[in-house]
Coordinates of C-alpha atoms in Angstrom, one line a residue:
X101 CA -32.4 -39.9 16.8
X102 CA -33.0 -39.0 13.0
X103 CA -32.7 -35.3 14.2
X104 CA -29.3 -36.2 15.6
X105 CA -27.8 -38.1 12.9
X106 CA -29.0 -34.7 10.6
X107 CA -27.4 -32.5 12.6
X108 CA -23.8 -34.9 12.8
X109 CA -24.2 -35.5 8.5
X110 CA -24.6 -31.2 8.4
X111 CA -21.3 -30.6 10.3
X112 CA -19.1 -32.9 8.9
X113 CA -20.0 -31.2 5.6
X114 CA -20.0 -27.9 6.6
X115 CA -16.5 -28.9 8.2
X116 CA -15.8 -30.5 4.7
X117 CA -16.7 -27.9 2.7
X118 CA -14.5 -25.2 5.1
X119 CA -11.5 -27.9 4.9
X120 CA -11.7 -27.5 1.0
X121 CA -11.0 -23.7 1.1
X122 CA -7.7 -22.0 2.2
X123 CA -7.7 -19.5 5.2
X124 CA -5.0 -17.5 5.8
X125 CA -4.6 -15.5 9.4
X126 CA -2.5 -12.7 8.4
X127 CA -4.8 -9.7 7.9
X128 CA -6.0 -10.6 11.6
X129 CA -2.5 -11.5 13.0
X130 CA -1.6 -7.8 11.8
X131 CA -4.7 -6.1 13.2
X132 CA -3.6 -7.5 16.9
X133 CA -0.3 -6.8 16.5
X134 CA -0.9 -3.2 15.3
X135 CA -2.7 -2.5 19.1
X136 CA 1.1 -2.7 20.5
X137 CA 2.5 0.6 20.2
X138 CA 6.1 -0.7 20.1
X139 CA 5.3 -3.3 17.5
X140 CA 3.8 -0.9 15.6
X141 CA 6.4 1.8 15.8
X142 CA 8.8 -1.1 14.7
X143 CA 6.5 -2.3 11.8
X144 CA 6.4 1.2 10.5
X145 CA 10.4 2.2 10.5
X146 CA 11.3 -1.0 8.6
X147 CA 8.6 -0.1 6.1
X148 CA 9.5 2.9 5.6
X149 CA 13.5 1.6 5.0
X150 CA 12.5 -1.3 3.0
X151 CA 10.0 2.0 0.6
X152 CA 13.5 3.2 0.2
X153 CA 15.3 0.2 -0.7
X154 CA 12.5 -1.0 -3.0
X155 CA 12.7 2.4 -4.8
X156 CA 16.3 1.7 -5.2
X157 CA 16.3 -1.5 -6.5
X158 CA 13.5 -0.3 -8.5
X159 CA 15.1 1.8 -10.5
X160 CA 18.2 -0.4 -11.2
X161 CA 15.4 -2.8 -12.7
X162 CA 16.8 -5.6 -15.5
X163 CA 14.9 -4.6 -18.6
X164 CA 14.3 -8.1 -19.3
X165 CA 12.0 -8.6 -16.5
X166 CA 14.3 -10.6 -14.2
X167 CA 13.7 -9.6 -10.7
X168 CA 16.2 -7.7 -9.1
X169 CA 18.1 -10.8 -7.2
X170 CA 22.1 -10.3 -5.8
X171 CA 24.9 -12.2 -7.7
X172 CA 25.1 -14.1 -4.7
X173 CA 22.4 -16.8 -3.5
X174 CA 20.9 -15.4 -0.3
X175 CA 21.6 -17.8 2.6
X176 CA 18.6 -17.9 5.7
X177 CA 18.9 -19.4 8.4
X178 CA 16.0 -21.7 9.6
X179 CA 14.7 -23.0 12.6
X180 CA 11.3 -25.4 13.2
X181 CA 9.3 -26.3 16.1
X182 CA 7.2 -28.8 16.6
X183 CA 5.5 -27.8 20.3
X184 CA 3.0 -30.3 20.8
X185 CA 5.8 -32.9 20.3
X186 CA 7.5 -32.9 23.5
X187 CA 6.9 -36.5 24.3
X188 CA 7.5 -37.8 20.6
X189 CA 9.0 -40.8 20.3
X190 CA 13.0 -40.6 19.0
X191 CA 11.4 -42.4 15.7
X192 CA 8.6 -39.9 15.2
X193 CA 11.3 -36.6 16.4
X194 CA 13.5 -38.0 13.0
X195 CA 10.4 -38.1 11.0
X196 CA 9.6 -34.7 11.8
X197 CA 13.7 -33.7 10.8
X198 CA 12.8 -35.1 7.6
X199 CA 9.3 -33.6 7.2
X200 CA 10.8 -30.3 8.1
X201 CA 13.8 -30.9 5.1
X202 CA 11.5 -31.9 3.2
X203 CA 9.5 -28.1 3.3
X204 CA 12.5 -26.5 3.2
X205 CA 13.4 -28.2 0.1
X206 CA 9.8 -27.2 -1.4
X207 CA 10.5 -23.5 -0.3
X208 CA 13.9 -23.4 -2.6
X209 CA 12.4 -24.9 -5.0
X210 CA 9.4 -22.2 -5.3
X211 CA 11.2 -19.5 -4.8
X212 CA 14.0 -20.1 -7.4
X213 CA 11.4 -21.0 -9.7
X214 CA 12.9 -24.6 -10.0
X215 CA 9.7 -26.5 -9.0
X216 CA 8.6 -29.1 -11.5
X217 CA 5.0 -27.3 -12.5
X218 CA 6.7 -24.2 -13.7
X219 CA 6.3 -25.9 -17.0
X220 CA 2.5 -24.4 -16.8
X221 CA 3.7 -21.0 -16.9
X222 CA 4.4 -21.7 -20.7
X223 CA 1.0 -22.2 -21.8
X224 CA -0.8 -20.2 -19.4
X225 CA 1.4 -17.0 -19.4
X226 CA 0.0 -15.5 -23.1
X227 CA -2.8 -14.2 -20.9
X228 CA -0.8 -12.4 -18.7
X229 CA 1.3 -9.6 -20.8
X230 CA 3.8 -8.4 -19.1
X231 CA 4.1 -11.0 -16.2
X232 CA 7.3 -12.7 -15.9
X233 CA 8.4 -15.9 -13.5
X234 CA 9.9 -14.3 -10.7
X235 CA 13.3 -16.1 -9.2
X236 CA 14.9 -14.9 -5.5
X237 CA 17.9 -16.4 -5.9
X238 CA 17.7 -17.7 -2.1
X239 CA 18.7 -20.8 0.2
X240 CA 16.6 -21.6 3.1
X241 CA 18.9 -23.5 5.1
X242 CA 18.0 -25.4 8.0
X243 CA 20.7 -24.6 10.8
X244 CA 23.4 -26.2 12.2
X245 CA 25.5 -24.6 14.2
X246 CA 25.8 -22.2 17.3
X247 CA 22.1 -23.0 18.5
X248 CA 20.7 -20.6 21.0
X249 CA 22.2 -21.6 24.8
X250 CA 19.5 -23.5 26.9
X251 CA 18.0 -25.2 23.7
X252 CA 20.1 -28.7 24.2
X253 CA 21.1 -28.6 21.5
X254 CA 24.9 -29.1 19.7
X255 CA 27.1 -28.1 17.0
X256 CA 26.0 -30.7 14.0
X257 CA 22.3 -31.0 15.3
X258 CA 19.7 -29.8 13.1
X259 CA 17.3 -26.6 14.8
X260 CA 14.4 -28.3 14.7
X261 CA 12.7 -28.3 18.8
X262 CA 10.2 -30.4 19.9
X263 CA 7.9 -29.3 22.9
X264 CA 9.9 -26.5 24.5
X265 CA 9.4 -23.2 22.7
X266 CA 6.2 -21.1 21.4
X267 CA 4.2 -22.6 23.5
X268 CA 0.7 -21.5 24.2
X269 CA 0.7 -20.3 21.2
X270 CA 3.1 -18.1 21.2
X271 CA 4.1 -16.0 18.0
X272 CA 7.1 -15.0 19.2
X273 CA 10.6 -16.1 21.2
X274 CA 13.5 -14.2 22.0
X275 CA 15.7 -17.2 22.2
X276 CA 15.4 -17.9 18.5
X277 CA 15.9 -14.3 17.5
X278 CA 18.3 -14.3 14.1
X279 CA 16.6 -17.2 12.6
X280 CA 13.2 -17.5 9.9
X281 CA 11.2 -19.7 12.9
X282 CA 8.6 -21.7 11.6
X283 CA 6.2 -23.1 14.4
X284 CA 4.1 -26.2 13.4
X285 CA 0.9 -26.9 15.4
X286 CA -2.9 -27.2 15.6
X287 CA -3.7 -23.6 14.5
X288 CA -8.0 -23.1 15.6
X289 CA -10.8 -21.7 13.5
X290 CA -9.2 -24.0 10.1
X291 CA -7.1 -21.8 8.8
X292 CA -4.2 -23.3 7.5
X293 CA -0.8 -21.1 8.7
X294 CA -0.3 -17.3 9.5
X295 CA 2.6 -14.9 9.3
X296 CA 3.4 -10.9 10.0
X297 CA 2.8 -8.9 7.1
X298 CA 6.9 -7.9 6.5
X299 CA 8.3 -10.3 9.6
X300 CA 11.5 -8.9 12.0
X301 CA 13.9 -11.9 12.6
X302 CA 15.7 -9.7 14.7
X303 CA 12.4 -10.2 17.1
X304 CA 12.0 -13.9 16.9
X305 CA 8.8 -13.6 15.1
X306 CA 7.1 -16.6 13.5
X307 CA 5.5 -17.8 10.5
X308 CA 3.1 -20.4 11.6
X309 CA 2.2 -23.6 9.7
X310 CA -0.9 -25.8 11.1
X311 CA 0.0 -29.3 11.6
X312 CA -1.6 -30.7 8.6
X313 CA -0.5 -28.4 6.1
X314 CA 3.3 -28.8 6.6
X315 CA 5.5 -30.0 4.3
X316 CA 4.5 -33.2 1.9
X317 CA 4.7 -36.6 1.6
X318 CA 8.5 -38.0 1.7
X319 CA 10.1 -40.1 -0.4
X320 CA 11.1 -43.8 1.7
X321 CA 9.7 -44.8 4.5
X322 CA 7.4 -43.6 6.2
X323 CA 6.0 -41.2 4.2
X324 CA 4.3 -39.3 6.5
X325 CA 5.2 -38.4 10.7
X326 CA 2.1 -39.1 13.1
X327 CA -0.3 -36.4 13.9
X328 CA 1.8 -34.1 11.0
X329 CA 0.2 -35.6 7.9
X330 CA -0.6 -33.0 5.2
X331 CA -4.4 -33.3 3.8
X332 CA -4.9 -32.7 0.7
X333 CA -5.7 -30.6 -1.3
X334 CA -3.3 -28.2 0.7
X335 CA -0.9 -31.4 0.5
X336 CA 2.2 -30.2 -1.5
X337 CA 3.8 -27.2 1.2
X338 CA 2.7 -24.6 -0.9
X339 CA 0.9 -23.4 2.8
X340 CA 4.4 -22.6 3.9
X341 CA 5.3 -20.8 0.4
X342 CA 2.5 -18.5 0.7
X343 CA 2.8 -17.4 4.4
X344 CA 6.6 -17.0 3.7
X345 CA 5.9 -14.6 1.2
X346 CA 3.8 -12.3 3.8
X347 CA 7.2 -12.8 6.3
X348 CA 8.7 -11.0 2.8
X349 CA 6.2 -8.1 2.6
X350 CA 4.3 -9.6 0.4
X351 CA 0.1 -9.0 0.2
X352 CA -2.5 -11.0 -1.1
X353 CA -2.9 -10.8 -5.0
X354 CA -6.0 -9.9 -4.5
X355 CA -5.7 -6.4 -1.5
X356 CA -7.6 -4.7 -4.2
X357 CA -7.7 -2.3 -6.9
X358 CA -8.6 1.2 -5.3
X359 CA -6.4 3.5 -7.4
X360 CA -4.5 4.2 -10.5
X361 CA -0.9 3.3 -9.1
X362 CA -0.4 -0.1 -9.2
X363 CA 3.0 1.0 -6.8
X364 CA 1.0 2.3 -4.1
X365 CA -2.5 0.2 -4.5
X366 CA -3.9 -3.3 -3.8
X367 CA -0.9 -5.6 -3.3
X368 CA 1.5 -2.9 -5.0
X369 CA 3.1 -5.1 -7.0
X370 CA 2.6 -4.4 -10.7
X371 CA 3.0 -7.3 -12.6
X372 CA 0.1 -8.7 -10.7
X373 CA -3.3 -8.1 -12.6
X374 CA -5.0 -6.5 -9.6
X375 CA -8.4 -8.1 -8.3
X376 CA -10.5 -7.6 -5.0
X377 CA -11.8 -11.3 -5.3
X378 CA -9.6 -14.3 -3.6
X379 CA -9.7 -17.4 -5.6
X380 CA -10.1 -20.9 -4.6
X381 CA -9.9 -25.0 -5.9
X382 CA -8.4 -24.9 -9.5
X383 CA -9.1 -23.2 -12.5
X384 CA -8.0 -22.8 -16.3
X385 CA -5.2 -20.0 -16.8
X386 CA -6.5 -16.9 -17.8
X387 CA -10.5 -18.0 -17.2
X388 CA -11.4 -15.7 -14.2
X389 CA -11.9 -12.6 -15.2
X390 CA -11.4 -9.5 -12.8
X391 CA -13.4 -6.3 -12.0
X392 CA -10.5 -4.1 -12.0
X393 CA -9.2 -4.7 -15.6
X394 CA -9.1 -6.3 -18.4
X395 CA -6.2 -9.3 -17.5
X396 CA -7.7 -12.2 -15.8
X397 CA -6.7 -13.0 -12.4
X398 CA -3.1 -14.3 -11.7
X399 CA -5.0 -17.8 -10.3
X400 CA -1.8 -19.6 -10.2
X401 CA 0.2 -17.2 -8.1
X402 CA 1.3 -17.9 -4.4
X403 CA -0.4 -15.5 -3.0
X404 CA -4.0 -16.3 -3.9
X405 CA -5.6 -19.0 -2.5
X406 CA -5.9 -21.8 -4.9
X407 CA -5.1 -25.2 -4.2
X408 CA -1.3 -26.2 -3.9
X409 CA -1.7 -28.1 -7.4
X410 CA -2.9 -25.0 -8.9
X411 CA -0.2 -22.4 -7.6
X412 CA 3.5 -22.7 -9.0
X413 CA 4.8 -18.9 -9.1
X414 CA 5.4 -15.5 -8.0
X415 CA 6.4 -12.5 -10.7
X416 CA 9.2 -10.9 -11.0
X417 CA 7.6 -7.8 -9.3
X418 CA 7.3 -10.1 -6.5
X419 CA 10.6 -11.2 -6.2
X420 CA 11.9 -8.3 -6.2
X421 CA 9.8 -6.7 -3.7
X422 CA 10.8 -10.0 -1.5
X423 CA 14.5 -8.9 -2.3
X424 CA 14.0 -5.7 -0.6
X425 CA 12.5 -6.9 2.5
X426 CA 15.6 -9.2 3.0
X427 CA 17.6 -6.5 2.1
X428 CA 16.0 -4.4 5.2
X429 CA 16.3 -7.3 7.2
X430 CA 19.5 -9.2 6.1
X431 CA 21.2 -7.7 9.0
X432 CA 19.2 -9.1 11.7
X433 CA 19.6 -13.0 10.6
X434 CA 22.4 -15.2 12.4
X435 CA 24.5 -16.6 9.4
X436 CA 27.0 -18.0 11.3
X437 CA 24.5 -20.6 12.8
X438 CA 24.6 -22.5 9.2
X439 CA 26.9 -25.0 8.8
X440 CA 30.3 -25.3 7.9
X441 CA 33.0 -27.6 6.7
X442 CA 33.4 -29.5 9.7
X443 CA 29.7 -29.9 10.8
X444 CA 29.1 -31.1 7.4
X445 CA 31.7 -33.5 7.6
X446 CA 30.8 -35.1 10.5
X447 CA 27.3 -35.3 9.4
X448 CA 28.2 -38.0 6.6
X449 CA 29.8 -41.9 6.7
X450 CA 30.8 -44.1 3.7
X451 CA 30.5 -47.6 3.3
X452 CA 31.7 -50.3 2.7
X453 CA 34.9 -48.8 2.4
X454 CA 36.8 -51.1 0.9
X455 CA 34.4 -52.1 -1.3
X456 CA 33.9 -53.4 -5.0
X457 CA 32.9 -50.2 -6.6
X458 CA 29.7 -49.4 -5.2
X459 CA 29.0 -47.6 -1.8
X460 CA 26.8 -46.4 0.3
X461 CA 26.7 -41.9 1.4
X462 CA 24.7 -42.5 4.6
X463 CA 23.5 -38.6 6.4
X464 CA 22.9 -38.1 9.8
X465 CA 20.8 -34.9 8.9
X466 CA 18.8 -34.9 5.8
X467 CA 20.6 -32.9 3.2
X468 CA 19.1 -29.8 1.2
X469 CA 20.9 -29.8 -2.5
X470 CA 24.1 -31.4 -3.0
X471 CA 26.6 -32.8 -5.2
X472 CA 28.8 -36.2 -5.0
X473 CA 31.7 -36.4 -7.4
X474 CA 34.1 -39.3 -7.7
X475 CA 37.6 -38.6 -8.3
X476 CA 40.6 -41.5 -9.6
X477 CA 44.0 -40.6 -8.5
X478 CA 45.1 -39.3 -11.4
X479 CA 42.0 -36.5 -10.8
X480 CA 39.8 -37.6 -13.3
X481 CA 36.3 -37.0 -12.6
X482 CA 34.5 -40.2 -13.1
X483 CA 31.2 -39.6 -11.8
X484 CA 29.4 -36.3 -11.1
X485 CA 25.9 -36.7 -9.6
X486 CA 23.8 -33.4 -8.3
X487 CA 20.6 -33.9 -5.8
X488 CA 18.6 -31.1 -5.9
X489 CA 15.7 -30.7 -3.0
X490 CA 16.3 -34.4 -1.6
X491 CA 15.7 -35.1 1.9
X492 CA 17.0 -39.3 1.1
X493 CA 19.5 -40.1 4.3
X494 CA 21.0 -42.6 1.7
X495 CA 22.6 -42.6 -1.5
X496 CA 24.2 -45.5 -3.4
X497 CA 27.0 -44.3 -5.9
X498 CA 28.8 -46.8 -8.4
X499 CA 32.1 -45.8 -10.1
X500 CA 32.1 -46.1 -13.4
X501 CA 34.8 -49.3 -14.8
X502 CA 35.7 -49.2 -11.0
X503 CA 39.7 -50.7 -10.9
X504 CA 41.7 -51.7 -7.9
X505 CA 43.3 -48.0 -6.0
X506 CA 42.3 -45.2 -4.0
X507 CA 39.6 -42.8 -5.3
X508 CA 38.4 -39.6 -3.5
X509 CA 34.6 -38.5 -2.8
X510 CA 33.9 -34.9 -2.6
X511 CA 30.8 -33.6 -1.1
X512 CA 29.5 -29.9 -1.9
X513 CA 26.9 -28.4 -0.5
X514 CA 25.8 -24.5 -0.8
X515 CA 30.1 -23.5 -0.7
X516 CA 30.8 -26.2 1.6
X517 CA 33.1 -28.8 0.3
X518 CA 34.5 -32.1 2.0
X519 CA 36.5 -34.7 0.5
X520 CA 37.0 -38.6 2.2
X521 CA 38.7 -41.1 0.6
X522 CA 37.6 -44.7 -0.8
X523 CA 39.6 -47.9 -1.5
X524 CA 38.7 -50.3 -4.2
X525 CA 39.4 -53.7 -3.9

């Protein structure tokens, strides 16, 4: 018996002690895909024309250290599935929206560089010459609109399945080519999410989340879904930003430091101090020193393997080299699934209407970022409120001084506008 209860104490700490680490299935994902000629051949031509347009972007670099982002915000279209949750109750399916908003919210936020800890980069980033905060100017938008046929679902509903696509862990689906798919289940062996190594929309390929490293805790209740709670300390959907950025051709920080071109060695990005050592838990900014240089180790970056407390930004390099891989792929993305003025419309009630002053925006569909202005007759703006990265189905807005007469709330979202109008009383 005393043998028995040894044995049970030395697993769950050996499964402790693996849970603490992150594991990432991409190098492996890649070998198996390599075997398939076709995939191969395919991997290989849109390498070679994203080398092209990385070179070109590349050489139109801003000398500032900006990464090379369009004018324009970059809109993606994005799908989640949820495959084990076929028989989920209609109360745990509209948790799993919201948990699935609330990710995508985290992923804008990362990848503009608008997330709250970028604030660390100030102190830490005087040991890392000649690194800058990289920003992708990009909108991951969940979609709307002109869903797939055979999916059940309609104009207005969100793409989020449950139960009845990539199953048996499949890592691919034709039905949802067009769309950045991210699949959400029980991944084997503890490692925490996987993704292709420069991913093809165009083939319905997959970047792969396991079910308790999705997304974070939500504001409201509840705060979590059942069976899709988030341990931590990979509790804050920085799983999702670091797989993403494989989807976007991006390598581990630390592929290595086996020649003199940064371009064309390790992760060949080359405002990443290169390494050959992944790091893990948290650490002080500049305090792990490297074996291929005299910078210390980028700790804090996405694609190293720190805790999500601990990581907060890619570099500039990076976002560029992202921008290049959309570029090669931009074409192969379904834009006109996102949604429009009428979708968005319909996805959005106001009450009381009359009322005294104060009402209620009440969403169908969890929102990404958003503005509500108020308007008088007279088109005075009387309150202007922004929401950035809220998934709340609910908003309470007061007018200022609020006097008897008609006053018009308009919505924007993304370049989405809608206007309703609101009777004081």
């Amino acid at each position: 018996m005393k043998k028995i209860k040894l044995l049970t104490i030395l697993l769950l700490v050996a499964a402790f002690g693996f849970a603490q680490h992150r594991t990432c299935g991409t190098n492996e994902y890649m070998q198996k895909m390599m075997q398939d000629p076709a995939l191969k051949q395919q991997y290989l031509d849109l390498q070679r024309q994203f080398e092209n347009e990385l070179q070109r972007l590349q050489n139109n670099y801003n000398r500032s250290g900006n990464a090379a982002s369009p004018a324009a915000v970059i809109r993606i279209p994005v799908a989640v599935h949820y495959p084990s949750a076929g028989s989920a109750s209609a109360t745990l399916k509209t948790c799993l929206r919201n948990l699935a908003q609330r990710q995508v919210n985290i992923l804008n936020a990362d990848y503009n560089a608008t997330n709250s800890d970028i604030s660390l980069w100030s102190a830490a980033s005087s040991y890392y010459p000649g690194t800058n905060i990289g920003v992708m100017n990009v909108e991951f938008v969940i979609a709307t609109q002109n869903h797939p046929s055979g999916t059940g679902l309609v104009n207005g509903d969100m793409a989020v399945t449950f139960g009845t696509d990539f199953l048996s862990n499949a890592d691919t689906d034709s039905t949802w080519a067009g769309y950045c798919n991210l699949v959400v289940r029980n991944i084997a062996g503890g490692i925490l999410g996987y993704s292709p190594l420069g991913g093809s929309p165009g083939s319905g390929m997959t970047v792969v989340i396991d079910n308790n490293a999705f997304g974070a805790a939500m504001s409201g209740s509840p705060t979590s879904c059942t069976g899709y709670v988030p341990g931590a300390p990979y509790n804050l959907g920085r799983t999702l930003t670091h797989e993403l950025g494989h989807f976007f051709n991006l390598d581990h920080t630390f592929a290595g430091c086996d020649g003199a071109n940064c371009a064309t060695s390790g992760d060949r990005v080359c405002d990443t101090p290169p390494t050959v050592t992944d790091y893990y838990d948290c650490v002080a900014p500049g305090s792990v020193a490297t074996t291929c240089g005299s910078i210390p180790q980028l700790t804090m970056n996405y694609m190293d393997y720190v805790e999500d407390s601990c990581m907060y930004m890619f570099t500039a390099g990076q976002a560029t080299r992202m921008t290049a891989w959309y570029n090669t792929i931009a074409s192969q993305l379904t834009t006109n699934t996102l949604a429009n003025n009428e979708v968005l419309a319909r996805n959005f009630s106001l009450s009381p209407n009359p009322n005294n002053g104060t009402f209620t925006i009440t969403f169908e569909k969890p929102m990404n970022s958003y503005s509500v202005q108020v308007i008088d007759a007279t088109g005075k703006v009387l309150a202007d409120n922004e929401f950035e990265n809220d998934a709340d189905l609910s908003k309470t807005i007061s007018i200022p001084n609020a006097q008897t007469g008609l006053y018009f709330v308009t919505i924007k979202a993304a370049e989405l506008v809608v206007t309703k109008k609101v009777i004081v009383q």
